[in-house]
PDB file of C-alpha atoms and ligand atoms in Angstrom:
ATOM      1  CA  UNK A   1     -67.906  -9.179 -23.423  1.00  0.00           C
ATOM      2  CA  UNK A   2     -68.200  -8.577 -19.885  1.00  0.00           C
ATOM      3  CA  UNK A   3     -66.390  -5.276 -18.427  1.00  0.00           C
ATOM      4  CA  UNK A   4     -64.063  -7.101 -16.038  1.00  0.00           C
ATOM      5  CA  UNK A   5     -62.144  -9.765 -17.205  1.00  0.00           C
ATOM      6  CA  UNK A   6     -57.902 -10.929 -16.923  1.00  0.00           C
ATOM      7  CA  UNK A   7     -55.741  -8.388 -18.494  1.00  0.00           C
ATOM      8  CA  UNK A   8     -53.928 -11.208 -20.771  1.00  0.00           C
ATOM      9  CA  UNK A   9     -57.477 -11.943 -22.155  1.00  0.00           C
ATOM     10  CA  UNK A  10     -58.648  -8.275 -22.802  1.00  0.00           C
ATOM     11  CA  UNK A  11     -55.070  -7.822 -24.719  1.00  0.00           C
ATOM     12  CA  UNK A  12     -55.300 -11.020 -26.904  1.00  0.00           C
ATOM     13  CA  UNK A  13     -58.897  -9.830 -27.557  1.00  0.00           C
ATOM     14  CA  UNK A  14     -57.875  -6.792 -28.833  1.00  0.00           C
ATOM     15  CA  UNK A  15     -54.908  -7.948 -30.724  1.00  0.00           C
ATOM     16  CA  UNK A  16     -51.980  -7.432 -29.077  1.00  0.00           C
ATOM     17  CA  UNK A  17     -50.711 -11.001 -29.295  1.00  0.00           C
ATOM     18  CA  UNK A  18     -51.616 -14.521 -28.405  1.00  0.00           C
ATOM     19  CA  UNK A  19     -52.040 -14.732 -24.806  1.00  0.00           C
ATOM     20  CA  UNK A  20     -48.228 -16.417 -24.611  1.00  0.00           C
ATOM     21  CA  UNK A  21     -47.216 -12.996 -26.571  1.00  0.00           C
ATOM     22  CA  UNK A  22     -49.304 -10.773 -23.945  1.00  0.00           C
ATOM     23  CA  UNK A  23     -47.754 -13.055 -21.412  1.00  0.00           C
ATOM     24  CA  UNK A  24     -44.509 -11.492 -22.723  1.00  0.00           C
ATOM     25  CA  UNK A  25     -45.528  -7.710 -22.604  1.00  0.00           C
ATOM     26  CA  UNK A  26     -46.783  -8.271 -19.013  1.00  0.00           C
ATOM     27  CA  UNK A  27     -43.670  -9.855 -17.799  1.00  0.00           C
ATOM     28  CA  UNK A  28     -41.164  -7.180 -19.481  1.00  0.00           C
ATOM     29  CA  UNK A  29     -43.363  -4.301 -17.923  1.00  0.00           C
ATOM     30  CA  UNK A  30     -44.979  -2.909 -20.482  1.00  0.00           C
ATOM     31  CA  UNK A  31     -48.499  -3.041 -18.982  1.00  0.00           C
ATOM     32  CA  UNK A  32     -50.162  -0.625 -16.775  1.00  0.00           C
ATOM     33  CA  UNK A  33     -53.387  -0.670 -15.214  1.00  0.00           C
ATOM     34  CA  UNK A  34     -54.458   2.605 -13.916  1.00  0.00           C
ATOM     35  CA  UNK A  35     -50.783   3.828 -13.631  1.00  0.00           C
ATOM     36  CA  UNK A  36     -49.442   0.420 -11.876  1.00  0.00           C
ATOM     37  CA  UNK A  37     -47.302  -1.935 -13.759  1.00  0.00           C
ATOM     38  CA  UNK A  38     -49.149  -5.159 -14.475  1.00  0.00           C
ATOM     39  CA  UNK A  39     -46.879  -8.501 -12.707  1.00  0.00           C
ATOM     40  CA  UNK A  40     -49.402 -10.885 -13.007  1.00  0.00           C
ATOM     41  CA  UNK A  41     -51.022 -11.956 -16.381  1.00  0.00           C
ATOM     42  CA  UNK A  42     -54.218 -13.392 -14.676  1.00  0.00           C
ATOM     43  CA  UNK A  43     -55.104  -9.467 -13.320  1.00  0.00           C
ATOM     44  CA  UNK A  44     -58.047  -8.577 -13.574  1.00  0.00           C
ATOM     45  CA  UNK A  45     -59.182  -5.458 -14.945  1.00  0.00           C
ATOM     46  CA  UNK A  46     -62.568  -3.414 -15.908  1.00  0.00           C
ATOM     47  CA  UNK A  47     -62.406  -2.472 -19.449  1.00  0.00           C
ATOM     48  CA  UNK A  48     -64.903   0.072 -19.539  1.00  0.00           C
ATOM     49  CA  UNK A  49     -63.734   2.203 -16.021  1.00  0.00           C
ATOM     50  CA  UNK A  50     -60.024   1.399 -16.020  1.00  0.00           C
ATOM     51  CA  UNK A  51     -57.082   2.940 -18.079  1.00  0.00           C
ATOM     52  CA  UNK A  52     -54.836   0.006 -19.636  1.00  0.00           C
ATOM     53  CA  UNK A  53     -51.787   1.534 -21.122  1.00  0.00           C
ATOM     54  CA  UNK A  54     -49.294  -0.887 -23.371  1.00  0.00           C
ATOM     55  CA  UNK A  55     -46.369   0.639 -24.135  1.00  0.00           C
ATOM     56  CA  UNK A  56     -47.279   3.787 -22.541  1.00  0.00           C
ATOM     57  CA  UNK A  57     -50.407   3.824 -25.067  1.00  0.00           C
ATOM     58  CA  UNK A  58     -53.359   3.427 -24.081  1.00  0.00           C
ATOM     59  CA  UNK A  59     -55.675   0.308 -25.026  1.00  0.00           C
ATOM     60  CA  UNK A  60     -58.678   1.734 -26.880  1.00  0.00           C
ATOM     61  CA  UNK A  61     -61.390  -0.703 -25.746  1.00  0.00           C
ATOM     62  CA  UNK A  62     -64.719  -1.556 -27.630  1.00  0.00           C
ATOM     63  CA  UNK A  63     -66.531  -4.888 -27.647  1.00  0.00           C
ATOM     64  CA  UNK A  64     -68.559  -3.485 -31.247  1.00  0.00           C
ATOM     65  CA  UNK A  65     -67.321  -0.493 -32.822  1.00  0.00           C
ATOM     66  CA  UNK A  66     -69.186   1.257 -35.812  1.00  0.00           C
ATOM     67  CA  UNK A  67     -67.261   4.089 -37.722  1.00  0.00           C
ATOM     68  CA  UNK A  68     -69.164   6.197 -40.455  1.00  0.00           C
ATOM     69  CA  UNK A  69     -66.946   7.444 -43.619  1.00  0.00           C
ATOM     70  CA  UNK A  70     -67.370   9.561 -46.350  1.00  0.00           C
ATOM     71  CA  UNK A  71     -66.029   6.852 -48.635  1.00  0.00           C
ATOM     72  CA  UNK A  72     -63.629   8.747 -51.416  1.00  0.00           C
ATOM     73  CA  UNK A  73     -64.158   7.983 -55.271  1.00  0.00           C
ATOM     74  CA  UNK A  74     -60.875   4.992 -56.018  1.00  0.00           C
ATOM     75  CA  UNK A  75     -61.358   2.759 -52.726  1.00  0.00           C
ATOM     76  CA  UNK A  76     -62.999  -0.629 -52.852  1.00  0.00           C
ATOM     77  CA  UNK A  77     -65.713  -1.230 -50.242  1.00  0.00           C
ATOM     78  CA  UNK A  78     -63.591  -4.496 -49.273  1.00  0.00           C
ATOM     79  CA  UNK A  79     -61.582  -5.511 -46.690  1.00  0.00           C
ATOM     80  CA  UNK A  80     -59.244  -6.776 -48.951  1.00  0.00           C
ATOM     81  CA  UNK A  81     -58.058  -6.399 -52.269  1.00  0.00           C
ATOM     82  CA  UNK A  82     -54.742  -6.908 -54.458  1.00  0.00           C
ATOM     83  CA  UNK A  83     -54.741  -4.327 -56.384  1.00  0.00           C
ATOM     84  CA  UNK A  84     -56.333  -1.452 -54.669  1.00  0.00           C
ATOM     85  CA  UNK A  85     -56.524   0.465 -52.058  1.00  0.00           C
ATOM     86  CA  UNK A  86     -59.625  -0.809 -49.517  1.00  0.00           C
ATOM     87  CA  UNK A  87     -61.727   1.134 -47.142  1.00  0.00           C
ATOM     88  CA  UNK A  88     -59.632  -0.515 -44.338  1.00  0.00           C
ATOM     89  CA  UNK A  89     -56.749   0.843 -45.723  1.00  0.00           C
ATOM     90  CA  UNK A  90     -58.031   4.009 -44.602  1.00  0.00           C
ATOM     91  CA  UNK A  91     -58.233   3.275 -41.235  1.00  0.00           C
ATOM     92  CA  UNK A  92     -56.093   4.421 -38.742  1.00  0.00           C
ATOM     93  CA  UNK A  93     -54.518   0.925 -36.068  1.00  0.00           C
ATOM     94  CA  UNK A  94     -56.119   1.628 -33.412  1.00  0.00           C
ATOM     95  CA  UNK A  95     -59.427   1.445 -35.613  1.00  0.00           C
ATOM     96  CA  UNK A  96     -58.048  -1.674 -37.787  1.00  0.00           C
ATOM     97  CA  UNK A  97     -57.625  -3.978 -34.395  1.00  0.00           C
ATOM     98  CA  UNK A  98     -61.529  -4.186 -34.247  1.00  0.00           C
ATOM     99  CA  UNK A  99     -61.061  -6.059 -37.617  1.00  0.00           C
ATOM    100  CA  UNK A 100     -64.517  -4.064 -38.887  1.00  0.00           C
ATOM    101  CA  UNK A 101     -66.085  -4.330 -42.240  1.00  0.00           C
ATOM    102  CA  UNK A 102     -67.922  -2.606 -44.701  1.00  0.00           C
ATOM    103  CA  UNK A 103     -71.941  -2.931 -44.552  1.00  0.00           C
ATOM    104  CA  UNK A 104     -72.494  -3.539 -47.831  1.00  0.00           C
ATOM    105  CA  UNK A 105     -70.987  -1.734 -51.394  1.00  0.00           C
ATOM    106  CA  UNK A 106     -70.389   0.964 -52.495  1.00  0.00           C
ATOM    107  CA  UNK A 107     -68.781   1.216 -56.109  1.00  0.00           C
ATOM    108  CA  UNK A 108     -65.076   2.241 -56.643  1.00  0.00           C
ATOM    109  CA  UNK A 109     -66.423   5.575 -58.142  1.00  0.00           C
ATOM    110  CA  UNK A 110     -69.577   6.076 -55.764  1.00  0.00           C
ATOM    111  CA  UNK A 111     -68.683   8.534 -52.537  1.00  0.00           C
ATOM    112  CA  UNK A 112     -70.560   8.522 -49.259  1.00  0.00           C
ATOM    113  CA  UNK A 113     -71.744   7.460 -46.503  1.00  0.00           C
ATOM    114  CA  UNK A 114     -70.600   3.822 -45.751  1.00  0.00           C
ATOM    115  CA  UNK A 115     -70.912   2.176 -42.288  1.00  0.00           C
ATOM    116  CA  UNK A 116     -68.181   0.253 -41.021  1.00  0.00           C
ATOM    117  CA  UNK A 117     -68.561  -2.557 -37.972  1.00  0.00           C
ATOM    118  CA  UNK A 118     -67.351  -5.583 -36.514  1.00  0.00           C
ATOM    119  CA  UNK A 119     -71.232  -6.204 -35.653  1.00  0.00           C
ATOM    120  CA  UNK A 120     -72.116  -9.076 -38.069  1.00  0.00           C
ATOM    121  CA  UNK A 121     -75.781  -8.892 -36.357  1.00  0.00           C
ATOM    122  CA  UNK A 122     -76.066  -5.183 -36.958  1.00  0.00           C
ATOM    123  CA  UNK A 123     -74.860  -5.597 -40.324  1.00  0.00           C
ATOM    124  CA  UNK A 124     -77.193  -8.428 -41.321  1.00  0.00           C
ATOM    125  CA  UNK A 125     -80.255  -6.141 -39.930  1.00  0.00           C
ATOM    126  CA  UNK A 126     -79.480  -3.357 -42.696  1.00  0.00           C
ATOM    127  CA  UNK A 127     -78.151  -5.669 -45.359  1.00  0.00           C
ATOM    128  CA  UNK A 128     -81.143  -8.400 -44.907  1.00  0.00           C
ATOM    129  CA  UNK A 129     -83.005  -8.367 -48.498  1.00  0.00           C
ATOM    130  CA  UNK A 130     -86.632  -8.655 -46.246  1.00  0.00           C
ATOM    131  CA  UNK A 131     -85.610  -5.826 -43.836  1.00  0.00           C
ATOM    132  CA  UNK A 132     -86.042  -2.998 -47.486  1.00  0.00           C
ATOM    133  CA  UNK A 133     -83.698  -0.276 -45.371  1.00  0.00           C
ATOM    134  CA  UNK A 134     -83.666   2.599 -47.941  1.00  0.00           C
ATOM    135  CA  UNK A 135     -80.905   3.910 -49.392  1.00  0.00           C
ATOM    136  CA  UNK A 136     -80.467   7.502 -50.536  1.00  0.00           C
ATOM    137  CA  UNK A 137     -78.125   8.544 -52.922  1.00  0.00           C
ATOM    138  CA  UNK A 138     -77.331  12.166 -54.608  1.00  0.00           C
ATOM    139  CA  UNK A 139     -77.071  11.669 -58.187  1.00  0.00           C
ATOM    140  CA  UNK A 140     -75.855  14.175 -61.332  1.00  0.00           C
ATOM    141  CA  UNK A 141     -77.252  12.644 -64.249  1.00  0.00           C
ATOM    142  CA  UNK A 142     -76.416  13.222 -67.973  1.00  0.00           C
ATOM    143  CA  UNK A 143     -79.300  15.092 -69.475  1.00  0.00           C
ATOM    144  CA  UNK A 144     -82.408  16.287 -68.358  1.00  0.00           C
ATOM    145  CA  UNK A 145     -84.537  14.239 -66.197  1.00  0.00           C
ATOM    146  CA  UNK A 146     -87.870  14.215 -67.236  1.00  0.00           C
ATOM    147  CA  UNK A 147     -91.518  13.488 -65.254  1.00  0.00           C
ATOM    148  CA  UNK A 148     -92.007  10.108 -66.924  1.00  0.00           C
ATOM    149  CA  UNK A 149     -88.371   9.406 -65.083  1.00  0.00           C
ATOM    150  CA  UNK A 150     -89.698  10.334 -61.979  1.00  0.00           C
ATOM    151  CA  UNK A 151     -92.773   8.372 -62.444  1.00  0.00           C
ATOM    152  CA  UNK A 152     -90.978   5.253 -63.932  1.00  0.00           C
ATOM    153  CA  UNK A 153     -88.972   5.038 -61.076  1.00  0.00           C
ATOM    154  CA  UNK A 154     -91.941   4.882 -58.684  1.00  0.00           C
ATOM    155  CA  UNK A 155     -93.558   2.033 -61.021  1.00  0.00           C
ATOM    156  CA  UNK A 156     -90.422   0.062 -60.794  1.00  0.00           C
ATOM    157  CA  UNK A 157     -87.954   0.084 -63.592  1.00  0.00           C
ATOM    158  CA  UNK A 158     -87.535  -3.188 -65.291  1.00  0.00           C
ATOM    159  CA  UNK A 159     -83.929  -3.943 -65.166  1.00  0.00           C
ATOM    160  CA  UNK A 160     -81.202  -4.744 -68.643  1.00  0.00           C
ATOM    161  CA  UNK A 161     -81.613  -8.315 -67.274  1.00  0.00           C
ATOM    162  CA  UNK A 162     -85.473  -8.483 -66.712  1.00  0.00           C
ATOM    163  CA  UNK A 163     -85.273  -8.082 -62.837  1.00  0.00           C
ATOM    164  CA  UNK A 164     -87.917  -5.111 -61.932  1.00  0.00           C
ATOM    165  CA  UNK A 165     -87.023  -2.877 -58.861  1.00  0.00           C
ATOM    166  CA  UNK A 166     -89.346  -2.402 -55.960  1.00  0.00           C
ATOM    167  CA  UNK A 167     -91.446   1.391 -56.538  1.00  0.00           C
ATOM    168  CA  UNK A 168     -88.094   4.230 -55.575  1.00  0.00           C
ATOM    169  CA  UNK A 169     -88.490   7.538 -54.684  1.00  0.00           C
ATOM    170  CA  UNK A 170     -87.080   9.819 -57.641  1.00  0.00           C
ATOM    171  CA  UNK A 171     -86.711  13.849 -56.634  1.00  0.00           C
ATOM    172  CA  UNK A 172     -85.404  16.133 -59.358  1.00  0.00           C
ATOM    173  CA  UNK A 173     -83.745  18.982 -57.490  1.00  0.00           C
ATOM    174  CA  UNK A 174     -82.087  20.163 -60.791  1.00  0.00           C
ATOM    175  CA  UNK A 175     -82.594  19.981 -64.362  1.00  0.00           C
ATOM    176  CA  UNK A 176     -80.319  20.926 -66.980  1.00  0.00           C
ATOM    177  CA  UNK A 177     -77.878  19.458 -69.301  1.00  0.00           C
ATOM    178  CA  UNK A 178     -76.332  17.902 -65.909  1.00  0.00           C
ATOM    179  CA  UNK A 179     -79.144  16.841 -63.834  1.00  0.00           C
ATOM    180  CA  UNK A 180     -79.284  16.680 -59.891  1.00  0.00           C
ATOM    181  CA  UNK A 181     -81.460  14.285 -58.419  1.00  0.00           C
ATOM    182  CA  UNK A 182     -82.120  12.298 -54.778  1.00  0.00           C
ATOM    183  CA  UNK A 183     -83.241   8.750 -55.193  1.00  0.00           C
ATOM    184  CA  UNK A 184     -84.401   6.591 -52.532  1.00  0.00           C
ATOM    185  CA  UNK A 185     -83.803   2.545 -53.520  1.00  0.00           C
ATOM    186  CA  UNK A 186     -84.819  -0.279 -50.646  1.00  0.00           C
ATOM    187  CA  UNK A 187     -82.886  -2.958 -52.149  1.00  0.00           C
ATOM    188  CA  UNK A 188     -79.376  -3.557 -53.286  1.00  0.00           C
ATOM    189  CA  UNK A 189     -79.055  -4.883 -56.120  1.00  0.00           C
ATOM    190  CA  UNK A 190     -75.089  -4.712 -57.951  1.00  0.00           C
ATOM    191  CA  UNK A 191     -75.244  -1.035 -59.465  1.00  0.00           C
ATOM    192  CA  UNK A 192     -78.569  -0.853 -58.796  1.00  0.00           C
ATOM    193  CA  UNK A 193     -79.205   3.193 -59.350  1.00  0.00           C
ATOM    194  CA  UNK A 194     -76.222   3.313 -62.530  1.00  0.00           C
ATOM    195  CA  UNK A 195     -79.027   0.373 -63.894  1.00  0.00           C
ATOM    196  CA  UNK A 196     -82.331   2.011 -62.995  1.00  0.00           C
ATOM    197  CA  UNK A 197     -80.816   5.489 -65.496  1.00  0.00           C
ATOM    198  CA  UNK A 198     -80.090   3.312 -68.314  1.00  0.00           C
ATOM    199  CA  UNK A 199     -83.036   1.573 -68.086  1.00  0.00           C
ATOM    200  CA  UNK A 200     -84.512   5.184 -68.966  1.00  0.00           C
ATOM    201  CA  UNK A 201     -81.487   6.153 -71.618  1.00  0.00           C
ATOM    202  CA  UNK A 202     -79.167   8.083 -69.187  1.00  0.00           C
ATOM    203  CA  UNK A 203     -76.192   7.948 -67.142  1.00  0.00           C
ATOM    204  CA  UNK A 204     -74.963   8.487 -63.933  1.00  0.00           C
ATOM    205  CA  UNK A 205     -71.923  10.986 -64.126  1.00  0.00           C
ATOM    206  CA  UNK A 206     -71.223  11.057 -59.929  1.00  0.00           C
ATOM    207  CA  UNK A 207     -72.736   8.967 -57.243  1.00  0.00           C
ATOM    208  CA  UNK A 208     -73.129   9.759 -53.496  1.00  0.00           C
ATOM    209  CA  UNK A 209     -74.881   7.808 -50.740  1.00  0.00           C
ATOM    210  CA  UNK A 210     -76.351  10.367 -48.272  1.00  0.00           C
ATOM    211  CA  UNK A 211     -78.155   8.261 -45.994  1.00  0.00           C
ATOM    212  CA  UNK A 212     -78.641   4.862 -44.982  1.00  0.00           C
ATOM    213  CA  UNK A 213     -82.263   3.870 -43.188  1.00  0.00           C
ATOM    214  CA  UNK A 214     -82.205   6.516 -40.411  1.00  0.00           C
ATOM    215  CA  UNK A 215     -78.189   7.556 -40.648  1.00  0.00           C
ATOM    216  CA  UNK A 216     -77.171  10.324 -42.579  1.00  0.00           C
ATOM    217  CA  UNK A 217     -74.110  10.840 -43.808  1.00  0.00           C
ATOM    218  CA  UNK A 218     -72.018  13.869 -41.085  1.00  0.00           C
ATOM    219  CA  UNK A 219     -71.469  16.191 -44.259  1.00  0.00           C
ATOM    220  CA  UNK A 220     -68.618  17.870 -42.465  1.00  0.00           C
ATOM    221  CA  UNK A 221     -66.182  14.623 -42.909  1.00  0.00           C
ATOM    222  CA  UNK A 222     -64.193  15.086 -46.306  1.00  0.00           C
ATOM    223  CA  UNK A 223     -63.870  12.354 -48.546  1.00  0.00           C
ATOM    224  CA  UNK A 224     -61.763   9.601 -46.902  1.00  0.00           C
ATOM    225  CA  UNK A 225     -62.588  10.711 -43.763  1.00  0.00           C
ATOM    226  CA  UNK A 226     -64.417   8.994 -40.746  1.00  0.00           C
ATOM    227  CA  UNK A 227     -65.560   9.226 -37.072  1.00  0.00           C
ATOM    228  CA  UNK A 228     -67.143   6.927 -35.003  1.00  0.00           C
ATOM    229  CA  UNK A 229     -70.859   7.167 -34.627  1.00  0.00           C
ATOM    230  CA  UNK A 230     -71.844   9.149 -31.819  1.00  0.00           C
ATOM    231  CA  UNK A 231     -74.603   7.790 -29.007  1.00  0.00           C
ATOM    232  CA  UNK A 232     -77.465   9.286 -30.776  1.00  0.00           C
ATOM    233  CA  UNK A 233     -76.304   7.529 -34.244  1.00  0.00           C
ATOM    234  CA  UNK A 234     -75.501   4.250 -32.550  1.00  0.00           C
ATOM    235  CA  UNK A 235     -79.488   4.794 -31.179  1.00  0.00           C
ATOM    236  CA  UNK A 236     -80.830   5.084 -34.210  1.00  0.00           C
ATOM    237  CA  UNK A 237     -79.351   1.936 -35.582  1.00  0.00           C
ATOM    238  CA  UNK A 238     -81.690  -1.310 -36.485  1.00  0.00           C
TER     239      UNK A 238
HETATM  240  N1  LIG V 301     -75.986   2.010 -56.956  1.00  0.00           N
HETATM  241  C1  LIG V 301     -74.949   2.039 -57.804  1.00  0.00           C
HETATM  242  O1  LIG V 301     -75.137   1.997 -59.006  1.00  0.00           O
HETATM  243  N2  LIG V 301     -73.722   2.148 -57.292  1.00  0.00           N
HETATM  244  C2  LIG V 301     -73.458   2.218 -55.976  1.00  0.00           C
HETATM  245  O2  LIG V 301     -72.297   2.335 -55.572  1.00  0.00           O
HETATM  246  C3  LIG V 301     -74.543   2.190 -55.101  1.00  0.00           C
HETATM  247  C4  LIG V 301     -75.809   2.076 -55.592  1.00  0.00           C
END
């Protein structure tokens, strides 16, 4: 969107109303550009160097926004869902006018990092089956994981339904009765990493995604938290 454009246009954008509804805040004086009340709905105003104020609040402009979370074990990775709660539930308004989405799944139980956008482009680039972005999730695994694991999972494990996953990168940080491993998938396919352990005979007790091709999760936001990325992380993106 270009950075100067009428004022009754940058509102609808944003979702404060139709433009007959903006119309309507703008004529009872609830608009302010750069301290002046806003008369005239056809205004124009720079979104990126002006401060719009509605309501005395002011407008928190974006064309694309892109918010990272540490996605909390019971949410659905959905913008909508009737029975639970959704990762857009989480969101605060302001974030929720952008109308983002989820890039990709994670499962109700899995935690981590999960990228959320109103950039269908971006979201294609990371999601796109030829583009192989890799994945990399922190795993605790029931029983000890072995070598052959490690090595299995670099063949490519053959799927309960025949389909056999690209060569992963298995790393065994911990090996006990509870195992703690990092694996790095470049597909996503439906519980793909639960799938790949009981291909080998174990299970996946807790599920984290740490990174996501060159984004890592900020380990300093609590589950059900999120930020926005910063310039570097926006950079970095595909
Ligand atoms: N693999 C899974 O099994 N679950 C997820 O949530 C993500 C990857």
């Amino acid at each position: 969107m270009s950075t100067i454009q009428r004022i009754d246009r940058i509102l609808s954008n944003m979702g404060y109303g139709t433009r007959k509804e903006v119309k309507k805040l703008i004529s009872s004086g609830l608009v302010e550009i750069d301290g002046i009340i806003v008369k005239d709905s056809g205004q124009k105003a720079a979104v990126d160097s002006q401060e719009i104020k509605v309501g005395g609040k002011r407008v928190f402009y974006r064309d694309f926004i892109y918010i990272m979370m540490n996605k909390p074990k019971g949410v659905i990775s959905s913008t909508e869902d009737r029975f639970n709660r959704t990762v857009i539930d989480l969101l605060s308004d302001e974030f929720k006018t952008f109308s983002p989405f989820p890039v990709g799944r994670l499962d109700k139980d899995t935690e981590g990092l999960l990228l959320l956008t109103n950039d269908g482009q971006l979201s294609h680039r990371l999601l796109s089956p030829q583009k192989h972005v890799p994945k990399t999730y922190m795993a605790k695994i029931a029983g000890r994981v072995s070598e052959r694991d490690v090595e299995a999972f670099g063949r490519g494990i053959i799927l309960e339904d025949g389909y056999k996953t690209m060569s992963s990168e298995l790393e065994v940080l911990e090996r006990g009765s509870i195992s703690l491993v990092e694996v790095t998938i470049y597909e996503g396919k439906f519980h793909q990493v639960k799938r790949m352990f009981q291909a080998v005979g174990k299970e996946v007790v807790y599920l984290k995604r740490i990174s996501m091709g060159e984004l890592k999760l900020d380990e300093a936001l609590e589950p059900g938290e999120y930020r926005e990325l910063n310039e570097e992380e926006r950079e970095i993106l595909p």
